[in-house]
PDB file of C-alpha atoms and ligand atoms in Angstrom:
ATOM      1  CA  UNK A 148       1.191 -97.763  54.555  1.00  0.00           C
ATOM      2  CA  UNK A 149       0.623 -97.700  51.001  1.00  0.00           C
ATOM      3  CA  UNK A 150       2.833 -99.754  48.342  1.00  0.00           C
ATOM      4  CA  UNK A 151       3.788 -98.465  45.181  1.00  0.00           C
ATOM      5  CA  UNK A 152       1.680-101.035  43.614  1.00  0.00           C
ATOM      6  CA  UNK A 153      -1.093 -99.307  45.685  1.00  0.00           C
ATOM      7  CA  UNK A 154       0.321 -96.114  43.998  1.00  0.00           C
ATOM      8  CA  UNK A 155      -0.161 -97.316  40.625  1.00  0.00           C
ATOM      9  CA  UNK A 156      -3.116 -98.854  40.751  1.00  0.00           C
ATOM     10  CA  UNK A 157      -4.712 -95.974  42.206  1.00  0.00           C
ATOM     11  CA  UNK A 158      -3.062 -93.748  39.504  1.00  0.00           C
ATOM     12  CA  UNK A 159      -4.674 -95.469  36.906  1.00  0.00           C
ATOM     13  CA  UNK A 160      -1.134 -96.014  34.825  1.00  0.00           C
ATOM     14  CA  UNK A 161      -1.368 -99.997  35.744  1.00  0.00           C
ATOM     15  CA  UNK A 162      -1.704-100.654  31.854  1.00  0.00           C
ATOM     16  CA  UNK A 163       1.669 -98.016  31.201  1.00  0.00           C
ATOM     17  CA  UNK A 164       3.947 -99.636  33.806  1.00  0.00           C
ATOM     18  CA  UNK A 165       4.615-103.324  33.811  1.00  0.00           C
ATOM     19  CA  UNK A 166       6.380-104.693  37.400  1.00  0.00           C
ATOM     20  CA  UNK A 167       9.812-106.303  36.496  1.00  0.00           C
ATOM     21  CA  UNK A 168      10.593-108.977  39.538  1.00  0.00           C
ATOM     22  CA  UNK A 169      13.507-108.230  41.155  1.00  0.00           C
ATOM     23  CA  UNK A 170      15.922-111.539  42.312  1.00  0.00           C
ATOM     24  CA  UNK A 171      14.402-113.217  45.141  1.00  0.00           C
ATOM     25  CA  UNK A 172      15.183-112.249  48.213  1.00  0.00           C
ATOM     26  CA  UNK A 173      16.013-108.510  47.572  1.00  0.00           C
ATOM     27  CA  UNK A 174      13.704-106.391  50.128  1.00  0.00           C
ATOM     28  CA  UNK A 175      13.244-103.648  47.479  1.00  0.00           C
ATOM     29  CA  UNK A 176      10.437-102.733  46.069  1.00  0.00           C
ATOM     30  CA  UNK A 177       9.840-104.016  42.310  1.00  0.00           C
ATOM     31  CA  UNK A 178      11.569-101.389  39.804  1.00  0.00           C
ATOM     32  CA  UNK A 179       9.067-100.460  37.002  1.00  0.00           C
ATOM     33  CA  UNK A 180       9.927-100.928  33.651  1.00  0.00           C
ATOM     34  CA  UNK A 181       9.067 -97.685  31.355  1.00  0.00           C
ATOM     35  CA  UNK A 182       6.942 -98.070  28.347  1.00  0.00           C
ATOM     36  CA  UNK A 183       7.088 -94.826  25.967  1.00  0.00           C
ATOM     37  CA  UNK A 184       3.175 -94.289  26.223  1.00  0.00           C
ATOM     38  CA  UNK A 185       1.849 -91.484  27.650  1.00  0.00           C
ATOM     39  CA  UNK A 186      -0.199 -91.957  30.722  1.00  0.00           C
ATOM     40  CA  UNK A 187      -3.099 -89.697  29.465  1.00  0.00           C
ATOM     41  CA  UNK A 188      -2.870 -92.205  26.206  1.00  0.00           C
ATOM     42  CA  UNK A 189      -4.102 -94.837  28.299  1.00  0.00           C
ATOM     43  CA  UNK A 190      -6.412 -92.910  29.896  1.00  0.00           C
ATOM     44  CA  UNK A 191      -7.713 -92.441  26.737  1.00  0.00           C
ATOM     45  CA  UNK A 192      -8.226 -96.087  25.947  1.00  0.00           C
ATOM     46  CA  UNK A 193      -9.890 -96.633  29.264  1.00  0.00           C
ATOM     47  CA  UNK A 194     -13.036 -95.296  30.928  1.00  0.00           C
ATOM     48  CA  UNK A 195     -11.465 -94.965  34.598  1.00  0.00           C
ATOM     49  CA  UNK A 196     -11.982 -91.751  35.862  1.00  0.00           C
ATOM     50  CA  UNK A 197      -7.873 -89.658  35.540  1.00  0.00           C
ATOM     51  CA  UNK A 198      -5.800 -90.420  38.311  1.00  0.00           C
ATOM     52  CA  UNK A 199      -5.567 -86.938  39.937  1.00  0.00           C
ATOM     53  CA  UNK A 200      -9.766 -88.197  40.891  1.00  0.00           C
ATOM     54  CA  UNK A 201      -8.646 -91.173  42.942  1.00  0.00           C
ATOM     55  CA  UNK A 202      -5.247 -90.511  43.699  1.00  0.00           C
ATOM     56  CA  UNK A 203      -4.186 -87.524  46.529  1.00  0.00           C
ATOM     57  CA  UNK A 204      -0.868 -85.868  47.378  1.00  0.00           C
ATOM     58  CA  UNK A 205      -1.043 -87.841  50.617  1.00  0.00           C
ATOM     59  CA  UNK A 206      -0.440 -91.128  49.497  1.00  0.00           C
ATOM     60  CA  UNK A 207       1.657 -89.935  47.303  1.00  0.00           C
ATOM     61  CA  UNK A 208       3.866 -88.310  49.859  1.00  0.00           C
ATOM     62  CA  UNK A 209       3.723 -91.341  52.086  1.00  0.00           C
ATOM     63  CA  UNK A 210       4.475 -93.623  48.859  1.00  0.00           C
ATOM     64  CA  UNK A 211       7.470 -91.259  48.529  1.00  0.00           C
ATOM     65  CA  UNK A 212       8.565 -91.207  52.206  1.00  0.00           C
ATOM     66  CA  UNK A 213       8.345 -95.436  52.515  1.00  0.00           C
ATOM     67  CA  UNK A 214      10.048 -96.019  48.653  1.00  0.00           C
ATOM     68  CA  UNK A 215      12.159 -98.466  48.516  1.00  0.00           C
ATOM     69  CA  UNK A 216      12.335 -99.138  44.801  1.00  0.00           C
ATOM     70  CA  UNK A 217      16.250 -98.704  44.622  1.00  0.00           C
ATOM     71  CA  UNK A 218      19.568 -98.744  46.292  1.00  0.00           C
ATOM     72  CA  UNK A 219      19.144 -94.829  47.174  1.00  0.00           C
ATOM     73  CA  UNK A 220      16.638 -95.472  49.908  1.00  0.00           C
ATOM     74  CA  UNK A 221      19.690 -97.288  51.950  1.00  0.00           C
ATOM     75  CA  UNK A 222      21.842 -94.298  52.118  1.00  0.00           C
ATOM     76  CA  UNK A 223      18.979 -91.132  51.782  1.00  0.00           C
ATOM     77  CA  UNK A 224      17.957 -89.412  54.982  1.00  0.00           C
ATOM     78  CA  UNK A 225      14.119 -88.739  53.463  1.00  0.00           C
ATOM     79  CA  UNK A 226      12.502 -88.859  50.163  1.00  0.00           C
ATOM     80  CA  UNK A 227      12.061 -85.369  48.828  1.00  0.00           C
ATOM     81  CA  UNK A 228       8.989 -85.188  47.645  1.00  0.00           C
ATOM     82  CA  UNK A 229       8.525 -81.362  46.353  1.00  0.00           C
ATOM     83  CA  UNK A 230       7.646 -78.259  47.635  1.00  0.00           C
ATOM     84  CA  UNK A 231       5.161 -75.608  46.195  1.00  0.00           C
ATOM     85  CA  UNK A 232       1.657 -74.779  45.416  1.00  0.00           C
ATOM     86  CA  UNK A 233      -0.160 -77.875  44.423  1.00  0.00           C
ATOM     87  CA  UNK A 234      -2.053 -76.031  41.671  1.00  0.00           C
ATOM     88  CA  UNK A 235       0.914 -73.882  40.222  1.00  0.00           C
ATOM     89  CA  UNK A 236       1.052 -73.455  36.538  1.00  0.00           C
ATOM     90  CA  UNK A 237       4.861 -73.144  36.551  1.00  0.00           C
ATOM     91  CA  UNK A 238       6.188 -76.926  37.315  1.00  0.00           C
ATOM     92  CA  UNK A 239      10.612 -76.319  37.638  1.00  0.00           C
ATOM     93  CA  UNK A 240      11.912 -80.051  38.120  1.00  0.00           C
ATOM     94  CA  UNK A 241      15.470 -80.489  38.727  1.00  0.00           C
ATOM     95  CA  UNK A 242      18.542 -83.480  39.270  1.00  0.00           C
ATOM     96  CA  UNK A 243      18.433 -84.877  42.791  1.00  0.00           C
ATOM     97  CA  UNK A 244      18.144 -83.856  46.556  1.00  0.00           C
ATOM     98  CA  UNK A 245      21.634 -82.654  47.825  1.00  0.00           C
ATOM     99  CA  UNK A 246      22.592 -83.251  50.857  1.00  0.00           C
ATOM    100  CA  UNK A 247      20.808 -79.825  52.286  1.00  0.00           C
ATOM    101  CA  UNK A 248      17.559 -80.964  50.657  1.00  0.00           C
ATOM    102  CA  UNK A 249      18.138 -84.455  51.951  1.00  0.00           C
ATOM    103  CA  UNK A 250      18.511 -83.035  55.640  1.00  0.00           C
ATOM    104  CA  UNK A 251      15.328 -80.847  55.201  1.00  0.00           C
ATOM    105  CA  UNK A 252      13.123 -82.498  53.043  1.00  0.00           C
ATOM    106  CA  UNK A 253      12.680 -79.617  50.722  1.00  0.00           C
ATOM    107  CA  UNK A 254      14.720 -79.493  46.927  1.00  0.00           C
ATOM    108  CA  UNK A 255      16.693 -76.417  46.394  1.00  0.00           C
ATOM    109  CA  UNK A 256      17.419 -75.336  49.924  1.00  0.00           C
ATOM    110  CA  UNK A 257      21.115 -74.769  49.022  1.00  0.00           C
ATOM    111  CA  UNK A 258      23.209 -72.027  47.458  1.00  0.00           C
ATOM    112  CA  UNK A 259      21.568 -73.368  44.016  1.00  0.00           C
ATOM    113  CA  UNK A 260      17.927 -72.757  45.934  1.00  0.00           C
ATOM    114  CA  UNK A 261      19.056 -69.413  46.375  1.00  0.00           C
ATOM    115  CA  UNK A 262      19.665 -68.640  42.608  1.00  0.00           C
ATOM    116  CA  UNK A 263      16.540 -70.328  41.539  1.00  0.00           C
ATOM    117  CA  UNK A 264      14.601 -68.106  43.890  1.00  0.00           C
ATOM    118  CA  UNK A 265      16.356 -65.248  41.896  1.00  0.00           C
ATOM    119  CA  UNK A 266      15.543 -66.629  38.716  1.00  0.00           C
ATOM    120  CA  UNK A 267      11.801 -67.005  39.941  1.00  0.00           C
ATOM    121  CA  UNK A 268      12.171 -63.037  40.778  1.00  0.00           C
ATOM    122  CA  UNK A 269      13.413 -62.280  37.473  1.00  0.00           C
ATOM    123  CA  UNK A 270      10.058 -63.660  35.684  1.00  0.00           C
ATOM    124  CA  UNK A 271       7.995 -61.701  38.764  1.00  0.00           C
ATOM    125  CA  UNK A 272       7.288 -65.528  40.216  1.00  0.00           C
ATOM    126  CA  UNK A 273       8.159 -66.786  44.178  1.00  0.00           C
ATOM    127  CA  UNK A 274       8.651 -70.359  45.161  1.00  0.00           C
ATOM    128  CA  UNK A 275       5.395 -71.503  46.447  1.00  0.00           C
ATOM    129  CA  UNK A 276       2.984 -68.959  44.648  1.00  0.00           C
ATOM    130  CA  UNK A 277       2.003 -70.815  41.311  1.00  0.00           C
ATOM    131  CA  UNK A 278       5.268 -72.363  41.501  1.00  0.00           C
ATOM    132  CA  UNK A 279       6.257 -75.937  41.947  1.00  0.00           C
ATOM    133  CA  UNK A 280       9.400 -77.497  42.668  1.00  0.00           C
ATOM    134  CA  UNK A 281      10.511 -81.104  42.290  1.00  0.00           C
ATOM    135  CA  UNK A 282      13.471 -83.273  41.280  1.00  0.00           C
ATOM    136  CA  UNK A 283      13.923 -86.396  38.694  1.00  0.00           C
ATOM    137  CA  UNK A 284      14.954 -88.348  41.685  1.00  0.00           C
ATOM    138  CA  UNK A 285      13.454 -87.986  45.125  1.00  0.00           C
ATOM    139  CA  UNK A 286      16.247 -89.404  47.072  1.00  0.00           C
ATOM    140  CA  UNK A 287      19.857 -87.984  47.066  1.00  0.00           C
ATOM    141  CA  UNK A 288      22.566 -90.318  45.457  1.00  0.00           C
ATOM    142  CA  UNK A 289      25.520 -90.611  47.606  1.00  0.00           C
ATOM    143  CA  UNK A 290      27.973 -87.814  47.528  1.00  0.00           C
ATOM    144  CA  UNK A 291      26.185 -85.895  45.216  1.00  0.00           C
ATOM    145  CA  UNK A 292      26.894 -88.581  42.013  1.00  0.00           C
ATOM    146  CA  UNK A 293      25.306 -88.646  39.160  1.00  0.00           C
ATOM    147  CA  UNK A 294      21.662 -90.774  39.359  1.00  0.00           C
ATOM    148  CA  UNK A 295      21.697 -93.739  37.566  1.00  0.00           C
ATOM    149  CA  UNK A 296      19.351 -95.024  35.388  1.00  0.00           C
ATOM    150  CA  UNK A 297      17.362 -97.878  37.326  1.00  0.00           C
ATOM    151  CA  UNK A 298      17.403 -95.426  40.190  1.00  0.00           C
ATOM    152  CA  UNK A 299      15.428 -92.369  37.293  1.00  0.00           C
ATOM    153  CA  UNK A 300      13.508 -95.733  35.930  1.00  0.00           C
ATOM    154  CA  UNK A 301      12.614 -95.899  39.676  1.00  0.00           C
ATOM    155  CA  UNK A 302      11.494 -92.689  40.582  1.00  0.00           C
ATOM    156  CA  UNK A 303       9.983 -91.955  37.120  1.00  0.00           C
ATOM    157  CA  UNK A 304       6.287 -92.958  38.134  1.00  0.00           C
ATOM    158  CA  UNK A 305       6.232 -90.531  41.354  1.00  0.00           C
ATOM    159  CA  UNK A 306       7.384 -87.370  38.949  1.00  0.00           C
ATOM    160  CA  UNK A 307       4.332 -88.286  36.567  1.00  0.00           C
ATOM    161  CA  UNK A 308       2.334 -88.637  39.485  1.00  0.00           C
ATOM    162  CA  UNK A 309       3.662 -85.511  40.644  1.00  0.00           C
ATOM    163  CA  UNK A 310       2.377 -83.606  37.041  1.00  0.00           C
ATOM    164  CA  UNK A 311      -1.086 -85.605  37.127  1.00  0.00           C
ATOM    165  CA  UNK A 312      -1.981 -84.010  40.208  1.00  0.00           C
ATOM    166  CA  UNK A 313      -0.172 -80.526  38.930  1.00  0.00           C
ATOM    167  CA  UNK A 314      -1.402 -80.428  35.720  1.00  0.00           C
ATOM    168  CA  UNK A 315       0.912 -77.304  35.414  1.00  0.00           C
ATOM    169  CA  UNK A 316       0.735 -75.433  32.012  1.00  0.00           C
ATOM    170  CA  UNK A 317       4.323 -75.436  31.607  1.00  0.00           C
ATOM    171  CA  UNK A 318       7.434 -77.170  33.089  1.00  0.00           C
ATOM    172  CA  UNK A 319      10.692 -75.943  32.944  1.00  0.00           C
ATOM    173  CA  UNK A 320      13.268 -78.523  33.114  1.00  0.00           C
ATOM    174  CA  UNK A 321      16.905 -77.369  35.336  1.00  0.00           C
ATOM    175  CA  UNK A 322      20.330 -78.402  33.778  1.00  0.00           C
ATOM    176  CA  UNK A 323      21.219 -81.350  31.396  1.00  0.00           C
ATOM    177  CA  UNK A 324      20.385 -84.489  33.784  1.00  0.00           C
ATOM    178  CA  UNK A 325      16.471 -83.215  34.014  1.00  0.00           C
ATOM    179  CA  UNK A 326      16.329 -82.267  30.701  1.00  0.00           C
ATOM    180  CA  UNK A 327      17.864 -85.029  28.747  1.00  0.00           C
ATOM    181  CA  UNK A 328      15.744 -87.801  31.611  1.00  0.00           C
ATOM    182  CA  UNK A 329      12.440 -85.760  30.884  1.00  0.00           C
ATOM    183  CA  UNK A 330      13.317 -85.241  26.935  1.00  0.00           C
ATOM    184  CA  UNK A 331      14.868 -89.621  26.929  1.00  0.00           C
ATOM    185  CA  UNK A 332      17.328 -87.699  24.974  1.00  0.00           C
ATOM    186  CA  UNK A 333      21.502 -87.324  25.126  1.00  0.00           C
ATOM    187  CA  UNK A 334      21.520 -84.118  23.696  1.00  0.00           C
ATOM    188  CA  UNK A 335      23.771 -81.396  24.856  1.00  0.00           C
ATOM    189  CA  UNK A 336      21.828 -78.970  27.227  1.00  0.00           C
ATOM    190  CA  UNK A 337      23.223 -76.308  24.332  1.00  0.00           C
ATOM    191  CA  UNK A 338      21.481 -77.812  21.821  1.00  0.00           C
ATOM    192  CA  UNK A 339      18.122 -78.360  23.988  1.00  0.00           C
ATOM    193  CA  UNK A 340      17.804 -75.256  25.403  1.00  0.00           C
ATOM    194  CA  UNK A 341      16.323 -71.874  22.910  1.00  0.00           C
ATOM    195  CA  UNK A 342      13.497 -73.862  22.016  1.00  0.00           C
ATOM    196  CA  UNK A 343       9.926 -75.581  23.233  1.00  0.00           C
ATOM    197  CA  UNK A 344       9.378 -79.588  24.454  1.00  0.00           C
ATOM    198  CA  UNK A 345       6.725 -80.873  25.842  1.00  0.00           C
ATOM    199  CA  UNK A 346       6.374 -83.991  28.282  1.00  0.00           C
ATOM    200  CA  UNK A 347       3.468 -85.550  28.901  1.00  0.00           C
ATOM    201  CA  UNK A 348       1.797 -82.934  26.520  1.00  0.00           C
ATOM    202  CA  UNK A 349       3.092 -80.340  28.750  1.00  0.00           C
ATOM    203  CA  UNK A 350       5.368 -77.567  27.263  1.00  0.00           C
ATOM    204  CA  UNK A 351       8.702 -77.714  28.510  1.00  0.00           C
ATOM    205  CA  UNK A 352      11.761 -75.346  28.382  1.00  0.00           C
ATOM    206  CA  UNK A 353      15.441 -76.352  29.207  1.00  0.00           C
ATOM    207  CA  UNK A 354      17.780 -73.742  31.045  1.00  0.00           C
ATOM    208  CA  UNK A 355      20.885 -74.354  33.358  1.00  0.00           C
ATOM    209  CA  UNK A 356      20.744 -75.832  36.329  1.00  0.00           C
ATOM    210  CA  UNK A 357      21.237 -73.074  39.135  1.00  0.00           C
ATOM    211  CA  UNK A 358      24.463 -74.553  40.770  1.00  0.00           C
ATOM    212  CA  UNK A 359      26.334 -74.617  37.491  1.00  0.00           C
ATOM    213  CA  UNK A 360      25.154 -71.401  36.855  1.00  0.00           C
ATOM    214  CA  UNK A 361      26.645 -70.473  40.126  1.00  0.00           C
ATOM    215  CA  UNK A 362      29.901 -72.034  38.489  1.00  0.00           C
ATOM    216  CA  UNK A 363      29.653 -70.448  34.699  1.00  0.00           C
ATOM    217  CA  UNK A 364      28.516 -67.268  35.262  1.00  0.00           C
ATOM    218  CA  UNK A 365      28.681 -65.824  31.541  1.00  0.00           C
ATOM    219  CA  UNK A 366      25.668 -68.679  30.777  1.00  0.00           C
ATOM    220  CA  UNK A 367      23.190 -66.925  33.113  1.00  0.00           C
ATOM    221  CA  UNK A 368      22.713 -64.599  29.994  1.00  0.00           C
ATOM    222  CA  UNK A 369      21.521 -67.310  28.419  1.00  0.00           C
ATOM    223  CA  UNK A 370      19.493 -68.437  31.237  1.00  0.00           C
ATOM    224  CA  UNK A 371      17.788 -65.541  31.447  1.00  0.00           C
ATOM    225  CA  UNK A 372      16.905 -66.165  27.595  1.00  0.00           C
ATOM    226  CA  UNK A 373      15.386 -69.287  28.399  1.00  0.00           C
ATOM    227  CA  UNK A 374      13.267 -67.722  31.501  1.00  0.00           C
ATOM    228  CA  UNK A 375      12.031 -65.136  28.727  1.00  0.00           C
ATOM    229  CA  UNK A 376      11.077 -67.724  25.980  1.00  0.00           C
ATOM    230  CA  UNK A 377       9.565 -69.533  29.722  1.00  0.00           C
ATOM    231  CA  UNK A 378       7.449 -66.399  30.430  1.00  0.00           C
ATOM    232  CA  UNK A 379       6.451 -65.943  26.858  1.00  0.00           C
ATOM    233  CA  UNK A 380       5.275 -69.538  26.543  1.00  0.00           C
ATOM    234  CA  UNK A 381       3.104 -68.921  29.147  1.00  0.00           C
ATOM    235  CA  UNK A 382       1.589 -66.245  28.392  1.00  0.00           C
ATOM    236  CA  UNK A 383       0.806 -67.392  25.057  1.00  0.00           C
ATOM    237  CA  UNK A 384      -0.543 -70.653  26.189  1.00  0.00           C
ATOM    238  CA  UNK A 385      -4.782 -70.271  26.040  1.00  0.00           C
ATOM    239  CA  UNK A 386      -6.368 -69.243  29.180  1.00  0.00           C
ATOM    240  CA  UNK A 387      -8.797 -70.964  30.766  1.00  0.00           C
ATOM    241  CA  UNK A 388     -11.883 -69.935  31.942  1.00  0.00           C
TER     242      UNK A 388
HETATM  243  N1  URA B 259      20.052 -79.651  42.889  1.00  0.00           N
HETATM  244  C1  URA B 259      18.943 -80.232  42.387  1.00  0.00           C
HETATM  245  O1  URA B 259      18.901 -80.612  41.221  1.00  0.00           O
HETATM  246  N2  URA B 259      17.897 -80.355  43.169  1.00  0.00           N
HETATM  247  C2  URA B 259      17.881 -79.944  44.433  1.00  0.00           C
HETATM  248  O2  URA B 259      16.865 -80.094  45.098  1.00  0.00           O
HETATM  249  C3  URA B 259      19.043 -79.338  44.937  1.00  0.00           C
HETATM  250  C4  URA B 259      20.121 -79.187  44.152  1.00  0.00           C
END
């Protein structure tokens, strides 16, 4: 089995995340502490080869499936890794697994899955066809609570992993907790949605999360804004031949 170490080595983002010891005697895995440089920065300063050329979805997924790098992995049924085409262009990252995701192993199974699939339709994409689907956190907090922030600071170097191997064109991030962890930003999701981001030098819009949509049904107007300003993002971005 591979250790996150393992993980990072092989990712080539050794020089962007340095290991914080944990108190002796925990049996969790060291938590990472985040530096503000972008990955591809150091891969800038370094002749490695990127990381999606050494590093595969399969350790990944097993790194995801054996994480113990916070409390979460005590009470989680799996780690959700993602589901989707490995290649998409279109990279929608949400909060946490629920507890449907956490008994499947798949994000946005739910009633909220089912209004994200419509909000796929309404741009003319499906789940799985150019379309990618992950969370912040892989593993669901207990009773649906809000993540913390050592368990994000955590999880954090499996999402960039996660957009390494991507390399979508475009992410769109779902409801305040993804944006504002994506954007390191408390911002009101008002406020960060109508315009572009970018993480990782990836564009990135902010809409509502599906299941307060499903809650607050005069903001899907405005989610269907953001979708719009999604689509035309992307079809403005440069092809590539
Ligand atoms: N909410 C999320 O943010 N992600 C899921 O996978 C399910 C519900």
């Amino acid at each position: 089995m591979l250790s996150r170490d393992d993980v990072f080595e092989e990712l080539g983002i050794g020089p962007v995340w340095r290991l914080r010891e944990i108190a002796t005697g925990s049996s969790q895995t060291p938590a990472p502490v985040v530096e503000t440089r972008p990955a591809r920065d150091a891969a800038a300063q370094s002749p490695e080869p990127s990381a999606p050329a050494r590093f595969t979805w399969e350790r990944l997924a097993d790194a995801v499936a054996h994480c113990t790098a916070c409390k979460l992995h005590t009470t989680r049924t799996q780690g959700v890794l993602g589901v989707g085409d490995r290649n998409a262009d279109w990279l929608f990252i949400g909060e946490a697994p629920g507890a449907d995701e956490d008994r499947l192993g798949e994000p946005f199974v739910g009633q909220a899955g089912k209004l994200l699939d419509a909000m796929l339709a309404a741009i003319d994409l499906r789940r799985g066809e150019n379309v990618y689907i992950a969370n912040v956190l892989k593993s669901r907090p207990p009773g649906n609570r809000n993540p913390e922030p050592d368990e994000v600071a955590a999880c954090r170097p499996y999402l960039r992993a996660q957009i390494e191997l991507i390399q979508p064109k475009l992410i769109v991030a779902l409801g305040r907790f993804a944006a504002q962890s994506l954007l390191d930003t408390d911002e009101s999701i008002g406020r960060l949605r109508g315009r572009l981001h970018s993480f990782l030098n990836v564009p990135l819009v902010v809409t509502y999360h599906p299941a307060y949509l499903l809650r607050n049904l005069p903001d899907k107007a405005r989610a269907w804004e953001d979708l719009c300003l999604a689509r035309h993002t992307m079809r403005s971005l440069p092809s590539q031949s």
